[in-house]
Coordinates of C-alpha atoms and ligand atoms in Angstrom, one line a residue:
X1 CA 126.2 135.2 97.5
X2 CA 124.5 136.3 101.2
X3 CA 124.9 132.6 101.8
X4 CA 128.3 132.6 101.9
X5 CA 129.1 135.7 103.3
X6 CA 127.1 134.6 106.2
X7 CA 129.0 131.7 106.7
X8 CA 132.1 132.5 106.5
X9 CA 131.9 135.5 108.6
X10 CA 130.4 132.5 111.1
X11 CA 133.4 130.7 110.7
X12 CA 136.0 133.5 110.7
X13 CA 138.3 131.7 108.8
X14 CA 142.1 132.3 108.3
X15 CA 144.5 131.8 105.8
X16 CA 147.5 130.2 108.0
X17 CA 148.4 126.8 107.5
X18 CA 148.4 126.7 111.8
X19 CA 144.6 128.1 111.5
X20 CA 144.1 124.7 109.3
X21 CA 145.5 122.3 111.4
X22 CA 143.8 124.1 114.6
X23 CA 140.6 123.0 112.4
X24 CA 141.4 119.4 112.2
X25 CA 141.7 118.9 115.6
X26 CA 139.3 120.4 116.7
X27 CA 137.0 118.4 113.5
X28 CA 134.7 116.1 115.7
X29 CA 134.8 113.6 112.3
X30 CA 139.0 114.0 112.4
X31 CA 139.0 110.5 113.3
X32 CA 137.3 108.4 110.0
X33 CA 140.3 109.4 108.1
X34 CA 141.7 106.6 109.9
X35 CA 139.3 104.2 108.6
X36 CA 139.6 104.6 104.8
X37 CA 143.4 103.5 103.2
X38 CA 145.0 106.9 101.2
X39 CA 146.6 106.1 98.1
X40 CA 150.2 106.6 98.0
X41 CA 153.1 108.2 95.2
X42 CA 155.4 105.6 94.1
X43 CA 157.8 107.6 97.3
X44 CA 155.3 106.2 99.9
X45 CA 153.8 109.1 100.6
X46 CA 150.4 109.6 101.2
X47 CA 148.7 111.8 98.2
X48 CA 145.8 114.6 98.4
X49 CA 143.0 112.9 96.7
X50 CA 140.6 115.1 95.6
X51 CA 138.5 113.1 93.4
X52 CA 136.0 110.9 95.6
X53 CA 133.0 112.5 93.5
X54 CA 134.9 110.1 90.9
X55 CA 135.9 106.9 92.9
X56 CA 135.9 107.1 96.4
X57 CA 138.5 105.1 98.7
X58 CA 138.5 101.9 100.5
X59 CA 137.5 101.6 103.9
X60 CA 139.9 99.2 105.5
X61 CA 136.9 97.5 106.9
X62 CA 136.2 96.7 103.3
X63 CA 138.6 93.6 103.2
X64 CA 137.3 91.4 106.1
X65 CA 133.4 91.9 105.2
X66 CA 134.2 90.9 101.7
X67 CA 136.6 87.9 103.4
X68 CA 133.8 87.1 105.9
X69 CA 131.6 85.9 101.8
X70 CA 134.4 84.2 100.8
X71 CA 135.7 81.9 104.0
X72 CA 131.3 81.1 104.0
X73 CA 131.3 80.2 99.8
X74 CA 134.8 78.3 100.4
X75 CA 133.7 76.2 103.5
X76 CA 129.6 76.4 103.3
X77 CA 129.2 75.8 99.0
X78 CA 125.5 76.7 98.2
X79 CA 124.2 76.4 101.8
X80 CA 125.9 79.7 102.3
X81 CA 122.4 81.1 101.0
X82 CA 120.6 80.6 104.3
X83 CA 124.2 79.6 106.9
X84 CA 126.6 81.9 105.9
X85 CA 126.9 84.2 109.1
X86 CA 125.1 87.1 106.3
X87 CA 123.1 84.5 104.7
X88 CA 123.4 85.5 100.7
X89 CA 119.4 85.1 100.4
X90 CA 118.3 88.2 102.6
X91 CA 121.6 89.9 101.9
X92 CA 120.4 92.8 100.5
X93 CA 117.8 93.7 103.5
X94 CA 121.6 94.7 105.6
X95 CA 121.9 96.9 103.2
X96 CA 118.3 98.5 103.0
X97 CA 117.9 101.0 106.3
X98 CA 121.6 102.7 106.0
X99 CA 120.9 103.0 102.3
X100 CA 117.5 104.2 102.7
X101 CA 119.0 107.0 105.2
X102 CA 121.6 107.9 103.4
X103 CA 119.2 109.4 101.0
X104 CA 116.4 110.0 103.0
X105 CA 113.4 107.7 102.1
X106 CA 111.8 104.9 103.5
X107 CA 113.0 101.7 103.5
X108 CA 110.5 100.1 101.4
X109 CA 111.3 102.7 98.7
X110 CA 115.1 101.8 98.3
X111 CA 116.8 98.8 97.2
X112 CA 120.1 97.9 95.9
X113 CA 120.8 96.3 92.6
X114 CA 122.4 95.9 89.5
X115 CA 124.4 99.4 88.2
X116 CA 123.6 103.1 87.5
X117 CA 122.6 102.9 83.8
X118 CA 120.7 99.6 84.1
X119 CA 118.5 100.8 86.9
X120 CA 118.0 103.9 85.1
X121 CA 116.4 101.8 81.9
X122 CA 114.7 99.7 84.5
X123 CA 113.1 103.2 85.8
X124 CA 112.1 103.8 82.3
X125 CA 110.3 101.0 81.4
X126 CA 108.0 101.8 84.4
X127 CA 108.4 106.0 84.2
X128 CA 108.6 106.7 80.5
X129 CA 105.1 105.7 79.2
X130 CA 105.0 107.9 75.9
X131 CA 102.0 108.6 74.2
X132 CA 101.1 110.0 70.5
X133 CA 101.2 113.9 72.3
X134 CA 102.8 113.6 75.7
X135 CA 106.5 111.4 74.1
X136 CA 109.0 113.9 75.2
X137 CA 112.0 113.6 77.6
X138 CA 113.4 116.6 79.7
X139 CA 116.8 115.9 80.9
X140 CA 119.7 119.0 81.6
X141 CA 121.7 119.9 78.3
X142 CA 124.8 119.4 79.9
X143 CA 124.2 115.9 81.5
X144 CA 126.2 113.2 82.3
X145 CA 127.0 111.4 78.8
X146 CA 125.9 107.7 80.0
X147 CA 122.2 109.4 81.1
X148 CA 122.0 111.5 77.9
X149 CA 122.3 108.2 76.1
X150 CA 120.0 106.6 78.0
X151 CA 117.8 108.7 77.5
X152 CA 117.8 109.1 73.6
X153 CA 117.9 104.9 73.1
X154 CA 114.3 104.9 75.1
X155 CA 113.0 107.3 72.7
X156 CA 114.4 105.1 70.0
X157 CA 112.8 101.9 71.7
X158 CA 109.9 103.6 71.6
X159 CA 109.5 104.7 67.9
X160 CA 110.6 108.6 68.5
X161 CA 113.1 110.2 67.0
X162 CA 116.0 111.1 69.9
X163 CA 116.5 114.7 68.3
X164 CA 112.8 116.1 68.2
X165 CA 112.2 113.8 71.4
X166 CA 114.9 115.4 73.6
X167 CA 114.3 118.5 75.4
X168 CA 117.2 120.2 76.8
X169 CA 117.1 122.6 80.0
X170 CA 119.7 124.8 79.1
X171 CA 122.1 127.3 81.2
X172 CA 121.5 130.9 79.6
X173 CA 124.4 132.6 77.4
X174 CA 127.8 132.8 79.5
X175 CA 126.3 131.0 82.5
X176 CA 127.1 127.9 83.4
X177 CA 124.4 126.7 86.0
X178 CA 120.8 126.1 85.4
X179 CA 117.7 128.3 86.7
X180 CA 114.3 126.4 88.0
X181 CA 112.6 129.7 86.2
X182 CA 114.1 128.6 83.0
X183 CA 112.7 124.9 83.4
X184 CA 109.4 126.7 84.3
X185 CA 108.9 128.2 80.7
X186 CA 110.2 125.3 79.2
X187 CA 107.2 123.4 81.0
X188 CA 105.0 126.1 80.4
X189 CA 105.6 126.1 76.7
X190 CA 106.1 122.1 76.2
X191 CA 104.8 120.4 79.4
X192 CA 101.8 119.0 77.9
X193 CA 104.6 116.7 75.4
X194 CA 106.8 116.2 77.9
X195 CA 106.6 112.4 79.3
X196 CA 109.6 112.0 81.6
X197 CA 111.9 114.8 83.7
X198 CA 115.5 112.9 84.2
X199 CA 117.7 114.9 85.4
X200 CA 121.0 115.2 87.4
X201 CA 120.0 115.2 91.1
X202 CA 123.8 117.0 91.4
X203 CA 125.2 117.7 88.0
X204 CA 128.4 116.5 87.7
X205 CA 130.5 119.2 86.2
X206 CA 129.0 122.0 87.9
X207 CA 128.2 120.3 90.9
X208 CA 125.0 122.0 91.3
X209 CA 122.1 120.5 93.3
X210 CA 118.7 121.1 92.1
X211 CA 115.7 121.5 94.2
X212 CA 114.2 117.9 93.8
X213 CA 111.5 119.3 95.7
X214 CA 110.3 122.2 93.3
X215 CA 111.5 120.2 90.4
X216 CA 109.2 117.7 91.4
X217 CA 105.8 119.5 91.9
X218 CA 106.5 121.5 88.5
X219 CA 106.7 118.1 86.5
X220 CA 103.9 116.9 88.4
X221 CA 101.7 120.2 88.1
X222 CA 102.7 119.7 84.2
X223 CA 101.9 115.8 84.2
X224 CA 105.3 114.7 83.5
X225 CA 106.8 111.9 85.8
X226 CA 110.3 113.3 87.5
X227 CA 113.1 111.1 88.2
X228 CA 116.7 111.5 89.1
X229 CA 120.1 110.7 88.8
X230 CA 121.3 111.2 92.3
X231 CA 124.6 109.8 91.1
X232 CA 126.8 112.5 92.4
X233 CA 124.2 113.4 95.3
X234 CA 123.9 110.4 97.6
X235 CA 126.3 110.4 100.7
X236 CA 127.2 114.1 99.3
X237 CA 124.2 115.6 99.9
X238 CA 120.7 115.9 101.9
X239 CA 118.6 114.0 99.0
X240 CA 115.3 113.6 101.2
X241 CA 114.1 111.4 98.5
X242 CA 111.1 110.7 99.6
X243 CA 110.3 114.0 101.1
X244 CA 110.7 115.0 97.3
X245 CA 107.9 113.2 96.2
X246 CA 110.2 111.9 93.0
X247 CA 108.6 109.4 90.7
X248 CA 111.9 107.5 90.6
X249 CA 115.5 107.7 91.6
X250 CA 118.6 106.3 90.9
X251 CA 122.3 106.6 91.9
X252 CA 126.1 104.3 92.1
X253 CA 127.8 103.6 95.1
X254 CA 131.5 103.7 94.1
X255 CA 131.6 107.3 94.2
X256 CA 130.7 108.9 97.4
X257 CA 129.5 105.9 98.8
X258 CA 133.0 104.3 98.6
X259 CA 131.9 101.0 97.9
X260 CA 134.8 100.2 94.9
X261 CA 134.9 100.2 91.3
X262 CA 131.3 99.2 89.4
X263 CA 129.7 98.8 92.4
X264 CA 126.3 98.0 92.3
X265 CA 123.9 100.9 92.4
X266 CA 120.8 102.2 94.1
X267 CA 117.0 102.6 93.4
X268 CA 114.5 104.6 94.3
X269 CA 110.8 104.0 93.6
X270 CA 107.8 106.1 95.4
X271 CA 106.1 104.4 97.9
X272 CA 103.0 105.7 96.1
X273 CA 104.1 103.4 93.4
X274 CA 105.4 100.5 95.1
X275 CA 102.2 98.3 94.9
X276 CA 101.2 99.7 91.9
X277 CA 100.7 96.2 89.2
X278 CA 99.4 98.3 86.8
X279 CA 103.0 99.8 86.3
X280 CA 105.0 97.9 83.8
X281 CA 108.4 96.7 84.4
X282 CA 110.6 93.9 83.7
X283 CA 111.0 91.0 86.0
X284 CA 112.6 88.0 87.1
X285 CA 112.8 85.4 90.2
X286 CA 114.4 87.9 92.2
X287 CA 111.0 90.2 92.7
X288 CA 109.1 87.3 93.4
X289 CA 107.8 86.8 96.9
X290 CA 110.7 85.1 99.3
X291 CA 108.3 83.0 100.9
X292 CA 107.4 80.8 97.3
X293 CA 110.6 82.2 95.4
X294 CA 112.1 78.5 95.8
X295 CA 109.5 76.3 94.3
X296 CA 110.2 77.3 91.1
X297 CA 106.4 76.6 89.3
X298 CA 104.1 78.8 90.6
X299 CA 102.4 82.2 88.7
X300 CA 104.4 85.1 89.6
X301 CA 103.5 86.6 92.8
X302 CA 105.7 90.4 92.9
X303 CA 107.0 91.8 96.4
X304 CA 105.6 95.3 97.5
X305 CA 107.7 98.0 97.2
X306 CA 111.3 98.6 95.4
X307 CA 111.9 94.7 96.4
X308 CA 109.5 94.1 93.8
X309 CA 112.1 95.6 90.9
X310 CA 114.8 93.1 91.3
X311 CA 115.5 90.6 88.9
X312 CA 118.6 88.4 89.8
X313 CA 120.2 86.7 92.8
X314 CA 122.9 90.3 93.6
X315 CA 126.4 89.7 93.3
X316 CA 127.1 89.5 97.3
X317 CA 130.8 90.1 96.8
X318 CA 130.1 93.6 96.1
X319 CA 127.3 93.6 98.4
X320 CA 129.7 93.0 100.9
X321 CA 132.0 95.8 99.5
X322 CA 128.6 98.2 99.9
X323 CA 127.7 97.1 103.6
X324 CA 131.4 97.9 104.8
X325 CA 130.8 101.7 103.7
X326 CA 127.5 101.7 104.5
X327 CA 128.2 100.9 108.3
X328 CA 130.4 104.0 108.4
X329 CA 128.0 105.9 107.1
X330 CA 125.7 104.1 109.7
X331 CA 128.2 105.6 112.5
X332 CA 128.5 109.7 111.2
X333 CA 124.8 110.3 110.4
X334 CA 124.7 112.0 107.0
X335 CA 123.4 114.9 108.5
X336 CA 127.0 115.5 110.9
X337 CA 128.4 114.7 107.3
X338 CA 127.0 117.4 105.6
X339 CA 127.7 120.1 108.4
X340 CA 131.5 119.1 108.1
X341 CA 130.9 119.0 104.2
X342 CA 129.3 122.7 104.0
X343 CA 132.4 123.7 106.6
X344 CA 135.3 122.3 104.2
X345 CA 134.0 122.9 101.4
X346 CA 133.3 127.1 102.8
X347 CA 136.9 126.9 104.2
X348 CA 138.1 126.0 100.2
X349 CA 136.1 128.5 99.1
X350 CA 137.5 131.2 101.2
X351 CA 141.3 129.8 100.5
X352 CA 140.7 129.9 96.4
X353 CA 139.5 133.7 96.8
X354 CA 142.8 134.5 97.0
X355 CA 143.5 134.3 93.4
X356 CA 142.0 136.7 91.0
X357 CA 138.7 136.8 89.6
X358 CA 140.5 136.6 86.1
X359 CA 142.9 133.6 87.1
X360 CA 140.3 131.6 88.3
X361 CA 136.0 131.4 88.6
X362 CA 134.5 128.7 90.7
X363 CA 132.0 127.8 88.7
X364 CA 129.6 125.7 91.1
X365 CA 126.6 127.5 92.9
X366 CA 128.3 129.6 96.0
X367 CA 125.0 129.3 98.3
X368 CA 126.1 126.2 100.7
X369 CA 122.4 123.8 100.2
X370 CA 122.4 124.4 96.7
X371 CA 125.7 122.4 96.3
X372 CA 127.6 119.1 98.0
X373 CA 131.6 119.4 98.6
X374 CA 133.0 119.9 95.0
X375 CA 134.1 122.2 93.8
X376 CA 134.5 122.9 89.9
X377 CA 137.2 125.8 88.7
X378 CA 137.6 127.0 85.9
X379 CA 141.0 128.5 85.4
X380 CA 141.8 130.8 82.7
X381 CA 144.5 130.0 79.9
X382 CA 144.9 126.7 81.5
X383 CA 145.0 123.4 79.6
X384 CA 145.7 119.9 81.0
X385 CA 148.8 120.5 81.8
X386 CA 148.0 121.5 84.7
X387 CA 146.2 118.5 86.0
X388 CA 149.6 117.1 85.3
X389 CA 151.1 119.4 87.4
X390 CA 148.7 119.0 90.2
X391 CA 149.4 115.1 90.1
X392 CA 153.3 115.0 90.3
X393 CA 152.9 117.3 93.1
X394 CA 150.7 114.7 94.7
X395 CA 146.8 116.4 94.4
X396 CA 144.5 113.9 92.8
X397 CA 141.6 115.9 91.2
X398 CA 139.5 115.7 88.0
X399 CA 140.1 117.8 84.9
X400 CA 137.3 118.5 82.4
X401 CA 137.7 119.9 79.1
X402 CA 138.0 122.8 78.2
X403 CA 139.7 124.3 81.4
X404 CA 138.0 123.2 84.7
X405 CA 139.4 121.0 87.8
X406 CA 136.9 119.5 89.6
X407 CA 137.6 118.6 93.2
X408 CA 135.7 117.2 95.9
X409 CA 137.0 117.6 99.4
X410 CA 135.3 114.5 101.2
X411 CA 133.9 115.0 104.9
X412 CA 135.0 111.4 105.8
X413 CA 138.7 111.5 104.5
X414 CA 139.7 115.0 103.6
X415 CA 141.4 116.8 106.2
X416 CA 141.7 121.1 106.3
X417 CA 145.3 120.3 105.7
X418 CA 144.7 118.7 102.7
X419 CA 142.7 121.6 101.3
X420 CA 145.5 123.9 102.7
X421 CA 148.1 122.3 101.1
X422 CA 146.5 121.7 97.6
X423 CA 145.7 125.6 97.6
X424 CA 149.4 126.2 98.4
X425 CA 150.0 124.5 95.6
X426 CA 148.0 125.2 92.8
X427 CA 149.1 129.3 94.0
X428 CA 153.2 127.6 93.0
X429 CA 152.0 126.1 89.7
X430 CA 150.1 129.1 88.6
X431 CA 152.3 131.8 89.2
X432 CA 155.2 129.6 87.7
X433 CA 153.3 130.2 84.7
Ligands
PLP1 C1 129.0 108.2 87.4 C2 127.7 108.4 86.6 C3 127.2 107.4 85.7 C4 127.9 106.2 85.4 O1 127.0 105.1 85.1 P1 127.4 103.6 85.4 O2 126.2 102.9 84.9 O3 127.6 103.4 86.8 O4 128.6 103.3 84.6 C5 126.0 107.7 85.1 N1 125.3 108.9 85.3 C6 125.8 109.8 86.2 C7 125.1 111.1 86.4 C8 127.0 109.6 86.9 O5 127.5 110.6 87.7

């Protein structure tokens, strides 16, 4: 709660629409707004889009980088590999260093490929090495489905049963966010059967973030491998991958990365495990060394680093897509993101305290570095009529059985207005009840 407190009273906010316009111009970021198109009602008007943890806009840059791949493929054919002005071969190594800082590793440790789910098996068939006693797989009880699942068919694939197999690190009766303690006694108690540690970097309903860090040297201490799903955490939130010492990490790019609908996703592996042969994983041409990845014959020679986890020649379209988002995020620094992120996200805070504690409860962690900009609310009584509600008055946001709204204020495109007016609004709604 101090953490808060704290910063608010820094910020000394105000609840007048004026006060909220005073803070977008005076928002030293006020200006990327421009940059990214705003979906529209069928009116014209521009709507209050809330849901960028979900599927975050297009940058109008977007359309000529992915033009730029399609004028080279229409004029250039297959040479387009080595002349196209972003030759298709090294395409990905444009994308490396923004990606890489975005959530703070090394280069060598990050590369883009594939999607989410797919990298996260890939992960496993190098991280998940059960034995007879040690076949177990941690992973938070309220994680995102497509992980859970995941998570249970390796256990399957590997002879366990995905019941007895799964440990779940569960909030405590009537809370709804999880305590490292709590993963402490589980480790104490079961660490010795316990294989892998996958869990939500930043869950997605609560919109907690976890202390990689600690979550890290407690699996390690325990002899478990850790590895994330950084899905809802990267270009949200100060990963520091590699200062985490993670086993493994993985994450999309269509949500806060903005890079369009199934986007590929990105990978994290260790540099401590890049060069590592001993590690099994599956391959194919695409991890073979550049130099000798053309004559076609030769034994299998694997690139160093998270390179050497590729498999196929990347779809470049929606490399393209990812390098025209990237660039932006090239420009802000995610650190100047995340200090505009903690701001808006305070300032939403402070404008939700006006309702009642028994109208609605912000569920997500109120200390400012243990979340990233969304905000989950549970509102009392409420039922999905009011997302409806929300959405013909023009706020796009993200309803979640039983009773909570989920909205993400984005540093890049969400304005103080925005959050100012939505409030306003969901006050109308609720007291029409
Ligand atoms: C969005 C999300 C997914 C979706 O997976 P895809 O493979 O990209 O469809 C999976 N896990 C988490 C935690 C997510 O937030």
């Amino acid at each position: 709660m101090l953490g808060t407190e704290k910063h608010k009273a820094l910020y000394n906010y105000k609840l007048t629409k004026a006060y909220a316009q005073q803070l977008d111009k005076e928002d030293p970021l006020n200006n990327y707004k421009k940059l990214f198109h705003i979906p529209k009602n069928k009116k014209g008007e521009p709507l209050i889009y809330m849901t960028g943890n979900s599927l975050g806009l297009q940058p109008k840059a977007t359309n000529s980088y992915v033009n730029q791949e399609l004028q080279d493929w229409a004029q250039l054919g297959v040479e387009g590999h080595f002349e196209a002005k972003n030759p298709w071969l090294s395409y990905h190594e444009l994308l490396t260093d923004n990606m890489a800082h975005v959530v703070g590793a090394k280069p060598s440790e990050v590369i883009v490929m594939n999607t989410l789910t797919t990298n996260l098996h890939l992960m496993m068939v190098s991280f998940y090495k059960p034995t007879p006693k040690r076949y177990k797989i941690l992973i938070e009880s309220d994680a995102f489905p497509s992980d859970k699942y995941a998570v249970e068919s390796q256990l399957r694939h590997h002879g366990y049963n995905d019941k007895e197999g799964l440990v779940l690190w569960k909030p405590r009766p009537n809370e709804n966010l999880l305590r490292h303690e709590d993963l402490e006694i589980i480790l104490k108690e079961q660490g010795e059967e316990i294989a892998l540690i996958m869990v939500g970097g930043v869950n997605y309903y609560t919109g907690q973030f976890l202390n990689l860090k600690h979550i890290t040297a407690l699996g390690h201490a325990h002899g478990c491998t850790v590895g994330f799903d950084c899905a809802h955490g990267a270009g949200n939130v100060p990963l520091n991958l590699h200062e985490s010492g993670a086993d493994f990490a993985v994450w999309c790019t269509y949500k806060y990365l903005n890079a369009g609908p199934g986007s590929l996703g990105g990978c994290f592996v260790h540099e401590r495990h890049g060069n590592n042969k001993a590690l099994n994983r599956f391959t194919g041409w695409w991890s073979h060394n550049k130099k000798t990845r053309f004559n076609m014959r030769g034994e299998y020679d694997q690139l160093p680093g998270a390179e050497g986890w590729q498999l196929s020649n990347p779809p470049i379209l929606s490399m393209a897509a990812i390098k025209a988002s990237l660039d932006i995020f090239n420009q802000v620094g995610i650190d100047q993101l995340v200090i505009k992120s903690r701001k808006l996200t305070l300032y939403f805070e402070f404008l939700l305290e006006q309702f009642t504690n028994d109208t609605i409860q912000i569920i997500t962690p109120k200390i400012p570095e243990e979340r990233g900009c969304q905000l989950s609310i549970q509102v009392n009584d409420a039922n999905k009529s009011l997302h409806k509600k929300l959405t013909q008055n023009g706020i796009i946001t993200d309803w979640r059985e039983p009773n909570v709204i989920r909205c993400a204020p984005v540093p890049l495109y969400n304005t103080y207005l925005d959050i100012f007016n939505m409030v306003e609004i969901l006050k109308k709604i609720l007291s029409s009840n």
